GROMACS .gro file of C-alpha atoms in nm:
model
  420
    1UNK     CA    1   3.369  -5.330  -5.727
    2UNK     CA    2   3.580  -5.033  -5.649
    3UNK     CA    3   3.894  -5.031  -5.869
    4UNK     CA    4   4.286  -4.881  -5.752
    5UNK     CA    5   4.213  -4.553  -5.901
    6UNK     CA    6   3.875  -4.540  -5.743
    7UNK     CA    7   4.002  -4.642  -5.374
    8UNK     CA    8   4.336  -4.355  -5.396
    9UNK     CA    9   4.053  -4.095  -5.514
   10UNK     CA   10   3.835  -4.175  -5.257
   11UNK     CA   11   4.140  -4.165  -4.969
   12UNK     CA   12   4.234  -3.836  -5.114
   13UNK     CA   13   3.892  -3.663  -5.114
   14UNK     CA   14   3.904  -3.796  -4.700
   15UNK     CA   15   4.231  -3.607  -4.622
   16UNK     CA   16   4.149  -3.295  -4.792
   17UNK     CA   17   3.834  -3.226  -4.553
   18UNK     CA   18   4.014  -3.176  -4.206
   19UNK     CA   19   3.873  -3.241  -3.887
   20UNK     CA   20   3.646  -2.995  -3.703
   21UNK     CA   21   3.685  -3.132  -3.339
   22UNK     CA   22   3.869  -3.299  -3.119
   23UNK     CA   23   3.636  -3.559  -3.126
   24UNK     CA   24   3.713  -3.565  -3.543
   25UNK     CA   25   4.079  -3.540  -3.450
   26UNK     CA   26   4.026  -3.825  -3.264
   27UNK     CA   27   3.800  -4.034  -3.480
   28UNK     CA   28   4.008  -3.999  -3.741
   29UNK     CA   29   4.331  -4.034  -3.616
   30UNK     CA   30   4.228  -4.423  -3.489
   31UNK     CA   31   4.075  -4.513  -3.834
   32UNK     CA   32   4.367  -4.397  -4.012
   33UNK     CA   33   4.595  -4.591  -3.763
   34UNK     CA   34   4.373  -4.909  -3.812
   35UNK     CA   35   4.412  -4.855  -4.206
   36UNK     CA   36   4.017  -4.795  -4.282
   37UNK     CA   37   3.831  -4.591  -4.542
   38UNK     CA   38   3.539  -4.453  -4.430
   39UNK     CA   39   3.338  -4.666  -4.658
   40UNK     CA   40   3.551  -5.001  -4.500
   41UNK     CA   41   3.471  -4.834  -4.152
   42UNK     CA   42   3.123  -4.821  -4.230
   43UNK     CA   43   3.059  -5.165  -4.344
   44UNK     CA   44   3.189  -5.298  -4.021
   45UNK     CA   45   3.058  -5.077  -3.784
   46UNK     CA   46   2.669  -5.037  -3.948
   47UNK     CA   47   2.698  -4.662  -3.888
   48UNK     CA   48   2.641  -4.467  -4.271
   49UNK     CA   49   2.947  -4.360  -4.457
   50UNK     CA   50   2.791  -4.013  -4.437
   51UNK     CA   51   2.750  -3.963  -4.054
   52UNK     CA   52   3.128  -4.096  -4.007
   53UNK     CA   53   3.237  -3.821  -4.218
   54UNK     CA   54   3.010  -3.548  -4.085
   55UNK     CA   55   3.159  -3.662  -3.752
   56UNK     CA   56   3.494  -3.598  -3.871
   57UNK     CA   57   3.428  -3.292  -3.954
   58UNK     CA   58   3.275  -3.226  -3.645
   59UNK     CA   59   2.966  -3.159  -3.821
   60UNK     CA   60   2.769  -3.380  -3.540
   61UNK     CA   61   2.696  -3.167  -3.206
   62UNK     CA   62   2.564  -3.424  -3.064
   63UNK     CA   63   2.646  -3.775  -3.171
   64UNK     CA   64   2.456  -4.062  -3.022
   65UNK     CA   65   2.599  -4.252  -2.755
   66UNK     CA   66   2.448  -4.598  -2.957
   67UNK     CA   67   2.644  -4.496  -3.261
   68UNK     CA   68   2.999  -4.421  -3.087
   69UNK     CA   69   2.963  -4.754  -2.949
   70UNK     CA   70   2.961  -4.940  -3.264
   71UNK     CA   71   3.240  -4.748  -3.411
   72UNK     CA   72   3.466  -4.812  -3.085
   73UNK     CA   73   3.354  -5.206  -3.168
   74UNK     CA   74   3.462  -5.141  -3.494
   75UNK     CA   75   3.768  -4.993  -3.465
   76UNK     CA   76   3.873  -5.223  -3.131
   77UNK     CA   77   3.892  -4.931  -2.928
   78UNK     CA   78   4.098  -5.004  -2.596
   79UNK     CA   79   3.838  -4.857  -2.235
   80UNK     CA   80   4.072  -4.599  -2.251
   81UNK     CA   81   3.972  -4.493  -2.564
   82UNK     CA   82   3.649  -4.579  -2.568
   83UNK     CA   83   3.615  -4.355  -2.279
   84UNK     CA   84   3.789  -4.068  -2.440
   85UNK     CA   85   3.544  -4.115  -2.790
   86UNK     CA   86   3.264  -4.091  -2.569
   87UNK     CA   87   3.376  -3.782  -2.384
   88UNK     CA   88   3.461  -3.592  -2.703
   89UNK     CA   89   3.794  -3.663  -2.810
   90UNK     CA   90   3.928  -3.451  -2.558
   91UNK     CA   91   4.215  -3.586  -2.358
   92UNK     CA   92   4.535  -3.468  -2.102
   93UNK     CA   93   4.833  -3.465  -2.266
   94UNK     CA   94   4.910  -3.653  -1.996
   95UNK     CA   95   4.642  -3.931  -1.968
   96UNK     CA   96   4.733  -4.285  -1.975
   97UNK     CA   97   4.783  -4.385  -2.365
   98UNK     CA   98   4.763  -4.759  -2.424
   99UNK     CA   99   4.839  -5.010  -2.628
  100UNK     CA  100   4.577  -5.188  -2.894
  101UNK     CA  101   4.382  -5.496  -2.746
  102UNK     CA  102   4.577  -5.797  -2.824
  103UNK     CA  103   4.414  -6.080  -3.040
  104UNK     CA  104   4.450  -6.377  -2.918
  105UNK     CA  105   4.544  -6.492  -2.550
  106UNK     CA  106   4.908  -6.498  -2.438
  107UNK     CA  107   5.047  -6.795  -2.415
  108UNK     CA  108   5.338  -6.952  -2.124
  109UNK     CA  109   5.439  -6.588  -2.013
  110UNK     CA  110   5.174  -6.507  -1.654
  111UNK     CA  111   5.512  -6.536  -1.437
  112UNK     CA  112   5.696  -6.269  -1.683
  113UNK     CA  113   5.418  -6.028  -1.655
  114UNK     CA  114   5.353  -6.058  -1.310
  115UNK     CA  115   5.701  -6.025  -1.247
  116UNK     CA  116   5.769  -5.700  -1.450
  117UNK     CA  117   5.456  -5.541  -1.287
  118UNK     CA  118   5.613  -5.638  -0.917
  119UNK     CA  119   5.919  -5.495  -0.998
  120UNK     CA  120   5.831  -5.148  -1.165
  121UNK     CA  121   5.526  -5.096  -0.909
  122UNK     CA  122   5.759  -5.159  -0.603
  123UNK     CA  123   5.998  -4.948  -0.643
  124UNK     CA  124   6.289  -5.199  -0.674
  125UNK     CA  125   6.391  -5.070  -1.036
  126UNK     CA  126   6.297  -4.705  -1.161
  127UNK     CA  127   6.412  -4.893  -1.557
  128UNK     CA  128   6.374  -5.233  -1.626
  129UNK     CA  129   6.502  -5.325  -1.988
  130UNK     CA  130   6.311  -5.632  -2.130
  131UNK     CA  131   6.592  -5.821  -2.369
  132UNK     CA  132   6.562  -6.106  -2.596
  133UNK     CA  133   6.612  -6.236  -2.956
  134UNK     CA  134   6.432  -6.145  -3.192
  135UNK     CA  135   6.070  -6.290  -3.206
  136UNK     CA  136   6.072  -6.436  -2.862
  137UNK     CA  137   5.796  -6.170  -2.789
  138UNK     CA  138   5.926  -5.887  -2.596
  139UNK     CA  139   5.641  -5.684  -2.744
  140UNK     CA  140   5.385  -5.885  -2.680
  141UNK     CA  141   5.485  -5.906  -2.281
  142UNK     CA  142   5.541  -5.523  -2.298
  143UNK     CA  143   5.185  -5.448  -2.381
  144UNK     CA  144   5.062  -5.719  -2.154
  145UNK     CA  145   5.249  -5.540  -1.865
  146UNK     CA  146   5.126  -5.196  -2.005
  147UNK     CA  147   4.770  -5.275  -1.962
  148UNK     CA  148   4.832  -5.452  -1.669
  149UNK     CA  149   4.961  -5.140  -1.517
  150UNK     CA  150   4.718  -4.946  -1.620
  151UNK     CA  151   4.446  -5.187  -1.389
  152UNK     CA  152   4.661  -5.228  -1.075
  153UNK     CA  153   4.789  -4.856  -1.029
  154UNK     CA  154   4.585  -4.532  -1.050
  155UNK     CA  155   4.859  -4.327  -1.215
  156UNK     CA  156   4.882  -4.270  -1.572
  157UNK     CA  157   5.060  -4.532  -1.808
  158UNK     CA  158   5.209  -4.454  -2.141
  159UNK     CA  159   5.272  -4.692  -2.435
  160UNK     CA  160   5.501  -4.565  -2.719
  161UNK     CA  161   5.563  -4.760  -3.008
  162UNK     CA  162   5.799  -4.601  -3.269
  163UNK     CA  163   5.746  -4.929  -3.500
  164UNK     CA  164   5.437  -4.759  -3.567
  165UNK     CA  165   5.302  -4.572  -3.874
  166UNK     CA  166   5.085  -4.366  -3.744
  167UNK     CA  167   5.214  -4.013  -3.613
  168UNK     CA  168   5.099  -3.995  -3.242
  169UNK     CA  169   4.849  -3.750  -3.115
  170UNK     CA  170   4.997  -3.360  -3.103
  171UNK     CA  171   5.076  -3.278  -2.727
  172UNK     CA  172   5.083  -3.628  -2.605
  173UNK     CA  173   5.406  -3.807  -2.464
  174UNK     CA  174   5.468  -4.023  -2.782
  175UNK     CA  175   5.432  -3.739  -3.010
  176UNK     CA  176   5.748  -3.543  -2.768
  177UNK     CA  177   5.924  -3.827  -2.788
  178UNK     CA  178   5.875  -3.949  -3.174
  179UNK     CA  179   5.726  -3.660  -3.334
  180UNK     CA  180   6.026  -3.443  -3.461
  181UNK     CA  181   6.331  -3.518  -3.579
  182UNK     CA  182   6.481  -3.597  -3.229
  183UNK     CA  183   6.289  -3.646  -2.871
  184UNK     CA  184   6.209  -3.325  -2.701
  185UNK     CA  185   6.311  -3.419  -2.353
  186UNK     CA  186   6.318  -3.058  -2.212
  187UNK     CA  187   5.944  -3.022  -2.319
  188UNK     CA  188   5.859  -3.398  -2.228
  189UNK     CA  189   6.039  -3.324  -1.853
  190UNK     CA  190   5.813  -3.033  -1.792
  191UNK     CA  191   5.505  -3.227  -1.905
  192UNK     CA  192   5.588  -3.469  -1.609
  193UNK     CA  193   5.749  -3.309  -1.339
  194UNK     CA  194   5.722  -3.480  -1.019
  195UNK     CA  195   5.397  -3.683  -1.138
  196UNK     CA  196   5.453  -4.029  -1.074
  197UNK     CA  197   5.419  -4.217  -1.384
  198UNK     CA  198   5.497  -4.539  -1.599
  199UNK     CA  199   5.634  -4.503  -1.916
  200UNK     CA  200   5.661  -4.822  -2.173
  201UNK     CA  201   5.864  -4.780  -2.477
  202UNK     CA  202   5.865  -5.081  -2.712
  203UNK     CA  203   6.188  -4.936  -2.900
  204UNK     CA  204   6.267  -5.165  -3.224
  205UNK     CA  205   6.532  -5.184  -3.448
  206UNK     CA  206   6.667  -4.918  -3.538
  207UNK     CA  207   6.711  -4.739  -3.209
  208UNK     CA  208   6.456  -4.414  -3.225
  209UNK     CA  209   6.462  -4.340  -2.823
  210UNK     CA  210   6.875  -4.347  -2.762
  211UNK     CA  211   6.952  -4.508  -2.377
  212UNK     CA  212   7.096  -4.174  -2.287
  213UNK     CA  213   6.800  -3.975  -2.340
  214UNK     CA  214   6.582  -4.235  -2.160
  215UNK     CA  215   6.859  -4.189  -1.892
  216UNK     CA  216   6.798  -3.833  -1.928
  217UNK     CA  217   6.427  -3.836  -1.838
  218UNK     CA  218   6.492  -4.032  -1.554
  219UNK     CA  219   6.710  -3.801  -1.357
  220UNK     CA  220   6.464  -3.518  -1.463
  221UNK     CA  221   6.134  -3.705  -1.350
  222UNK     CA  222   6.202  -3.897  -1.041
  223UNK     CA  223   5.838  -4.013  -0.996
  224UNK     CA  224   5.890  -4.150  -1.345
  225UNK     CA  225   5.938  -4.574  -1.438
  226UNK     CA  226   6.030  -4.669  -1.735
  227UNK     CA  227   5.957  -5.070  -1.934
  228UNK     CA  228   6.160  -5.083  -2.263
  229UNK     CA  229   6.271  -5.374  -2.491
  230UNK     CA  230   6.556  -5.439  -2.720
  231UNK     CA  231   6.765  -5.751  -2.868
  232UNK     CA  232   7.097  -5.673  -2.656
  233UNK     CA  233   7.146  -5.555  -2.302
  234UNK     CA  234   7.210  -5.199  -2.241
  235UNK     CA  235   7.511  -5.030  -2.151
  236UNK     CA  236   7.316  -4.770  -1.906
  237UNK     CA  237   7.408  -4.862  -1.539
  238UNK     CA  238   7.073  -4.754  -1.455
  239UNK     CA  239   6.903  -5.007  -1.684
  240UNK     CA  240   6.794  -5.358  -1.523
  241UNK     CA  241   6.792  -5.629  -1.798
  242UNK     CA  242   6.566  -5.864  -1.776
  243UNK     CA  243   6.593  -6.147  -2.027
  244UNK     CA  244   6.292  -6.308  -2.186
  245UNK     CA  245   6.374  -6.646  -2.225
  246UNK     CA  246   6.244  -6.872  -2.529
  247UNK     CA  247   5.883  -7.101  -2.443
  248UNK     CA  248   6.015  -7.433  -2.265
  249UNK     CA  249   5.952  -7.676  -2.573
  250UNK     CA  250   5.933  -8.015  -2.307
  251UNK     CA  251   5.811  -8.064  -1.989
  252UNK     CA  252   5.619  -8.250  -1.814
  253UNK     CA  253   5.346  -8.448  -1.964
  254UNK     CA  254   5.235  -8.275  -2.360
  255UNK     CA  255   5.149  -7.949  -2.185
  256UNK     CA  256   5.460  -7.705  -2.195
  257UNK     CA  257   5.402  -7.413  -2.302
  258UNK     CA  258   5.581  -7.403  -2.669
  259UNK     CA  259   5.343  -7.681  -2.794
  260UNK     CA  260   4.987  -7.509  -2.626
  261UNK     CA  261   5.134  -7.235  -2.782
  262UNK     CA  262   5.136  -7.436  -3.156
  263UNK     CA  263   4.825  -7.617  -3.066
  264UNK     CA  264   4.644  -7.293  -3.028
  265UNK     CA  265   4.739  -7.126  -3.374
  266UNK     CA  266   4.654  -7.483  -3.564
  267UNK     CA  267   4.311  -7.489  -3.389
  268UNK     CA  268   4.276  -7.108  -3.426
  269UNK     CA  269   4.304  -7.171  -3.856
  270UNK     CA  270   4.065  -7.496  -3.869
  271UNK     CA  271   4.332  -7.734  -3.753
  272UNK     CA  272   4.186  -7.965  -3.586
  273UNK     CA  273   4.358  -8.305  -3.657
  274UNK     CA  274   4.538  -8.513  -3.408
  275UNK     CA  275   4.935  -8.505  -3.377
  276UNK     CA  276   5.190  -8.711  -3.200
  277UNK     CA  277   5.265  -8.527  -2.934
  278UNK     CA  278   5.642  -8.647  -2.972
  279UNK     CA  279   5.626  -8.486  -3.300
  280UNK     CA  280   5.459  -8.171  -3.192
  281UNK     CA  281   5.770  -8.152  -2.904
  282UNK     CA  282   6.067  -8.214  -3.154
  283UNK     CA  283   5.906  -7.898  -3.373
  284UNK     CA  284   5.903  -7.683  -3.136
  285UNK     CA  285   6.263  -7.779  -2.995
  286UNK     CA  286   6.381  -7.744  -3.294
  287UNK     CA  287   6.253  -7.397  -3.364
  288UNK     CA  288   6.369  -7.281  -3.027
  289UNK     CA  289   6.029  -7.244  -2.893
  290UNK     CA  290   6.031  -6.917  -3.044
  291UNK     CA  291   5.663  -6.761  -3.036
  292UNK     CA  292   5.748  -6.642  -3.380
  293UNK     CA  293   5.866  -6.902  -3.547
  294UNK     CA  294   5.580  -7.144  -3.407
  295UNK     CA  295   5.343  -6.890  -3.556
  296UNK     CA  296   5.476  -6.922  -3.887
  297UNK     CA  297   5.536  -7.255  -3.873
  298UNK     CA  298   5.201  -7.327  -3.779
  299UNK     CA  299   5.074  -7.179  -4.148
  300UNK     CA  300   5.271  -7.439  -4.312
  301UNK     CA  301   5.048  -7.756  -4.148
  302UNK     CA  302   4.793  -7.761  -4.448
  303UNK     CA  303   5.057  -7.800  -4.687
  304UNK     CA  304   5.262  -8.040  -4.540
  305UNK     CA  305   5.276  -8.372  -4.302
  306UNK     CA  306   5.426  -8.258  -3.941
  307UNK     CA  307   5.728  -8.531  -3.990
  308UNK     CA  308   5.835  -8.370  -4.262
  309UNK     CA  309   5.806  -8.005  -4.146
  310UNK     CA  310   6.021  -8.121  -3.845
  311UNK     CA  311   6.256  -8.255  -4.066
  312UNK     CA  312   6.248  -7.910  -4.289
  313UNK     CA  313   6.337  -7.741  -3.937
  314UNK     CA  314   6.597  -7.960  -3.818
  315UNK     CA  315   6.770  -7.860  -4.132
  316UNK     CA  316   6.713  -7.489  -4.139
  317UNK     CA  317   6.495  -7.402  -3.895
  318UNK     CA  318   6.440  -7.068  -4.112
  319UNK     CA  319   6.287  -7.298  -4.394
  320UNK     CA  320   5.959  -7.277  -4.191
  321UNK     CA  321   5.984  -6.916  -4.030
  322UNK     CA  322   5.837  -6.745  -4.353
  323UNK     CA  323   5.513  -6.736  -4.287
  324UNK     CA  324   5.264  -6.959  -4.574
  325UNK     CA  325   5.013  -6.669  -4.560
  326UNK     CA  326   5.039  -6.277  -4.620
  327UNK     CA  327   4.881  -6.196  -4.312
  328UNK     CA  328   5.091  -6.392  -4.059
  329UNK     CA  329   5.431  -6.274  -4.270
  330UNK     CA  330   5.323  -5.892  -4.178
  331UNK     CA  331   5.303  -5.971  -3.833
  332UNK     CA  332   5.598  -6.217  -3.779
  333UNK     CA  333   5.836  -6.032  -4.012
  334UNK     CA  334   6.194  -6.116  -4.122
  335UNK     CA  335   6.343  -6.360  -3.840
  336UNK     CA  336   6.630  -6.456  -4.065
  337UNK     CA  337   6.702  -6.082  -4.122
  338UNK     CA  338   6.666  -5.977  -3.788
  339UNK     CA  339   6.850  -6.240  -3.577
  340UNK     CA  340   7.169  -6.200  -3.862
  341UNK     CA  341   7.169  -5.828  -3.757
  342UNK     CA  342   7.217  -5.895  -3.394
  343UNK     CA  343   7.513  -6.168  -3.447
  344UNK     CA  344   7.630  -5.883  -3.650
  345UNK     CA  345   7.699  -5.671  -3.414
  346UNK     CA  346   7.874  -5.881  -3.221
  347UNK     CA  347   8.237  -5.832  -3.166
  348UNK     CA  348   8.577  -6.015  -3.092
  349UNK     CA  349   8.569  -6.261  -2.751
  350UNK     CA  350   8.182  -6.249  -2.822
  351UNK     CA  351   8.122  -6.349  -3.152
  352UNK     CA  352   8.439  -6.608  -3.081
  353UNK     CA  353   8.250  -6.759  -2.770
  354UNK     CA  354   7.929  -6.752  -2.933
  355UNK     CA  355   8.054  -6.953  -3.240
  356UNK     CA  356   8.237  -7.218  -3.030
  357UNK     CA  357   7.892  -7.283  -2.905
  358UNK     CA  358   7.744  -7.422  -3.246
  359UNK     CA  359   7.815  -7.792  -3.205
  360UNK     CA  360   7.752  -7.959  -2.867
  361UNK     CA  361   7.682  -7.783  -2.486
  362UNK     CA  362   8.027  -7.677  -2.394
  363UNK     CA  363   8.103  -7.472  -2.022
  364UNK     CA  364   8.300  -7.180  -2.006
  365UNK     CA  365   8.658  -7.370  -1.870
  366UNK     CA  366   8.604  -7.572  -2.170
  367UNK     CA  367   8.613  -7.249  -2.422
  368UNK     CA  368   8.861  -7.074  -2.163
  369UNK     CA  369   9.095  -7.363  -2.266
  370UNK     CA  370   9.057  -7.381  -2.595
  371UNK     CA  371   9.084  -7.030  -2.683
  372UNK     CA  372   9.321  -6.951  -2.452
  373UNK     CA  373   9.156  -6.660  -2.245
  374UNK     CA  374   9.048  -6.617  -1.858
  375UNK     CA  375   8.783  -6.852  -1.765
  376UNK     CA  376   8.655  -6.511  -1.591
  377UNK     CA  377   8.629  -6.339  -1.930
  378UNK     CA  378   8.490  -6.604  -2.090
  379UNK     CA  379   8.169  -6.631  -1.821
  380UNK     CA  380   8.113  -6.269  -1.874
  381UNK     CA  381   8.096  -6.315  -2.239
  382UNK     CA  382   7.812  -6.636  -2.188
  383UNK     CA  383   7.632  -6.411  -1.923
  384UNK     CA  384   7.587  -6.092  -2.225
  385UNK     CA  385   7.504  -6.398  -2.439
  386UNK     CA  386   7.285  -6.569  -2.252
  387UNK     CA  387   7.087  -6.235  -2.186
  388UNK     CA  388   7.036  -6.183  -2.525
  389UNK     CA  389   6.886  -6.506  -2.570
  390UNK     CA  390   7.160  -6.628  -2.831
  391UNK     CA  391   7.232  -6.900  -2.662
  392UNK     CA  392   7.047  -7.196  -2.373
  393UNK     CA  393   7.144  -7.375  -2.070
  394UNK     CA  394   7.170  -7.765  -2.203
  395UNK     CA  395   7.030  -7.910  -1.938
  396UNK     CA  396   7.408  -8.051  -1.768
  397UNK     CA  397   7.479  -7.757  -1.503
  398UNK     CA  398   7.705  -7.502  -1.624
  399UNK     CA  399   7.680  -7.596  -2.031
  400UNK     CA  400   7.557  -7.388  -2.252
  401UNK     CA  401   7.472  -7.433  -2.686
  402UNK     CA  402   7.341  -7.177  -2.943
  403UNK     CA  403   6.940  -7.162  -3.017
  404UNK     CA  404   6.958  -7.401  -3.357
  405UNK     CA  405   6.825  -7.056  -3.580
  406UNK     CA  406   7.137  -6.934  -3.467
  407UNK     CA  407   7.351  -7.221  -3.486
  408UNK     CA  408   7.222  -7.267  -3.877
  409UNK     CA  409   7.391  -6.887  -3.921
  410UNK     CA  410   7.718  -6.914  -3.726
  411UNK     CA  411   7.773  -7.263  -3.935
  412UNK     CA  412   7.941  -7.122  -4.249
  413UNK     CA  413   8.129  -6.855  -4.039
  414UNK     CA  414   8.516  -6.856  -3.935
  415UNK     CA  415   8.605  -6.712  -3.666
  416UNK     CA  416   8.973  -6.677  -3.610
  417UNK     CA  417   9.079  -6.727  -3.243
  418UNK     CA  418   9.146  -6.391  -3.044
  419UNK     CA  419   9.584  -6.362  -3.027
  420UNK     CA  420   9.683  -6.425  -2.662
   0.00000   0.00000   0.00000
């Protein structure tokens, strides 16, 4: 059994050899991006330890085709990739760069896609901004759209993610965008010129690709569309916001999309017990039909009877967004944190609005009147909300209530009314 001290020695003696090639470059790049050793790589792939680091080193002139193939298996290489570790690492700066292969199947959001890819292939927006609350998967739909681009259009698509760890590839569009201390738009401008392109930024918190810049590009490349996500609308008139709404938690019959999207993640970790579909509706309700939160929730099953973990949610829906396992709390993260930081930044009329929308659906003459303000101002203020995904139509035309994770934040606050 390799011990700590054995596994950093071993790490270090890999970065001190530096690669020969591009295909080396390359090679080890995506292993250190999918967190392998060589010795972890090799296990999985069946190719020797040895002849993984002789190929980083570009000691291999000519490495078989059969053995490329199993480390592209290994390493769930994307075609793209594949295609560029069979051709030698070598790659155009500008060549489409796309995200990993996603997991599992993604659930209750075809129309979203479809629709993102109709409007950035058409023409009809040059920038669509993709905005939502935190977890509601604006990533997830981003990558989805990224790859779909990539098979409906022959020009180049390019995914930037600067939530990742990894530096990006030298020369490439993510590395002028992320790879100094500020994006290089001059240099990143002349890289695309007039080439029409499609570039997908999945921009988290905080901000590493400022609106202006993006604006920037824009003017400079007018072949150029641009996909990007955040938690609040932007300011940029250019920018077309297009909010990703929560998974519809009831519908018709036991089928709507929150609760396939449960009933997938309990069958996906052995669960394979029958629920009341009542009860399975009332969970997901009550955790907004977040992705997220259904994710995590769905780790606490084992432990606990599904009445109970709906009562648990009812109460604080946060009780159950912690994730039971290591694994699923990497990859969900810190809802509580992040949807506190949003309300946060909230200000005046729209923190006031927002927090007069804890208790039951209420329409905007009925917080016009109470606070004393325009009914005007106050519909503007639920429009900026409603795009953020704070708050939900109730289901009575023209009311409106906070998600119930936000609602169980806003409860202890005060907010005085605005002075008339």
């Amino acid at each position: 059994m390799h011990t700590a001290s054995t596994r950093t020695e071993s790490t270090r003696t890999e970065h001190q050899d530096r690669p020969g090639t591009e295909l080396g470059e390359f090679l080890l790049a995506t292993r250190l991006r999918r967190g392998m050793t060589q010795s972890r790589l090799a296990v999985r792939s069946g190719v020797s330890e040895r002849t993984i680091r002789d190929l980083e080193l570009g000691k291999v002139e000519r490495p078989r085709k059969q053995t490329l193939l199993l480390l592209a298996k290994a390493l769930h290489m994307s075609p793209s990739d594949h295609l560029r570790l069979q051709s030698g690492g070598a790659v155009p700066a500008t060549a489409s760069q796309l995200p990993p292969g996603a997991t599992s199947p993604l659930v209750g959001r075809d129309r979203v896609v479809g629709g993102l890819v109709e409007l950035l292939t058409s023409g009809a927006q040059r920038w669509v901004s993709l905005v939502g609350i935190a977890g509601v998967g604006k990533s997830r739909v981003a990558a989805e759209v990224a790859r779909a681009l990539h098979d409906a259009v022959p020009d180049p698509v390019w995914w930037v993610d600067p939530g990742s760890s990894p530096a990006p590839l030298p020369g490439t569009v993510a590395d002028l965008l992320l790879g100094g201390a500020g994006p290089r738009l001059a240099e990143l401008a002349a890289l695309i010129g007039d080439t029409p392109a499609y570039l997908v930024v999945d921009d988290r918190v905080p901000t590493r690709v400022p609106d202006p810049g993006l604006a920037e590009l824009l003017s400079r490349c007018p072949r150029l569309r641009l996909l990007t996500t955040a938690r609040v609308p932007s300011a940029r008139p250019e920018a077309h916001t297009v909010a990703l709404r929560p998974l519809a938690a009831r519908g018709d019959g036991p089928d709507s999309p929150a609760t396939r999207l449960l009933v997938a993640r309990l069958r996906a970790q052995g669960q394979e017990r029958s629920f009341l579909v009542s009860d399975l509706r009332d969970l997901c309700d009550a955790l907004d039909g977040v992705p997220a939160a259904l994710v995590a929730a769905a780790t606490w099953f084992p432990l606990y009877p599904l009445p109970r973990l709906v009562e648990a949610a009812r109460r604080d829906p946060f009780q159950l967004t912690t994730p039971a396992g290591p694994a699923t709390r990497r990859a969900v993260g810190d809802l509580r944190s992040a949807i506190s930081t949003t309300i946060e930044s909230l200000r005046g009329t729209d923190l006031a609005v927002l927090t007069a929308l804890t208790g039951p659906g209420r329409s905007a003459r009925d917080i016009a009147r109470e606070r004393g303000v325009p009914e005007q101002a106050v519909t503007a203020v639920l429009h900026r909300l409603l795009q953020a995904g704070l708050i939900r139509p109730t289901g009575v035309p023209g009311e409106f209530r906070t998600l119930n994770t936000v609602r169980s934040l806003l409860t202890p606050r005060r907010v005085p009314h605005p002075r008339r």
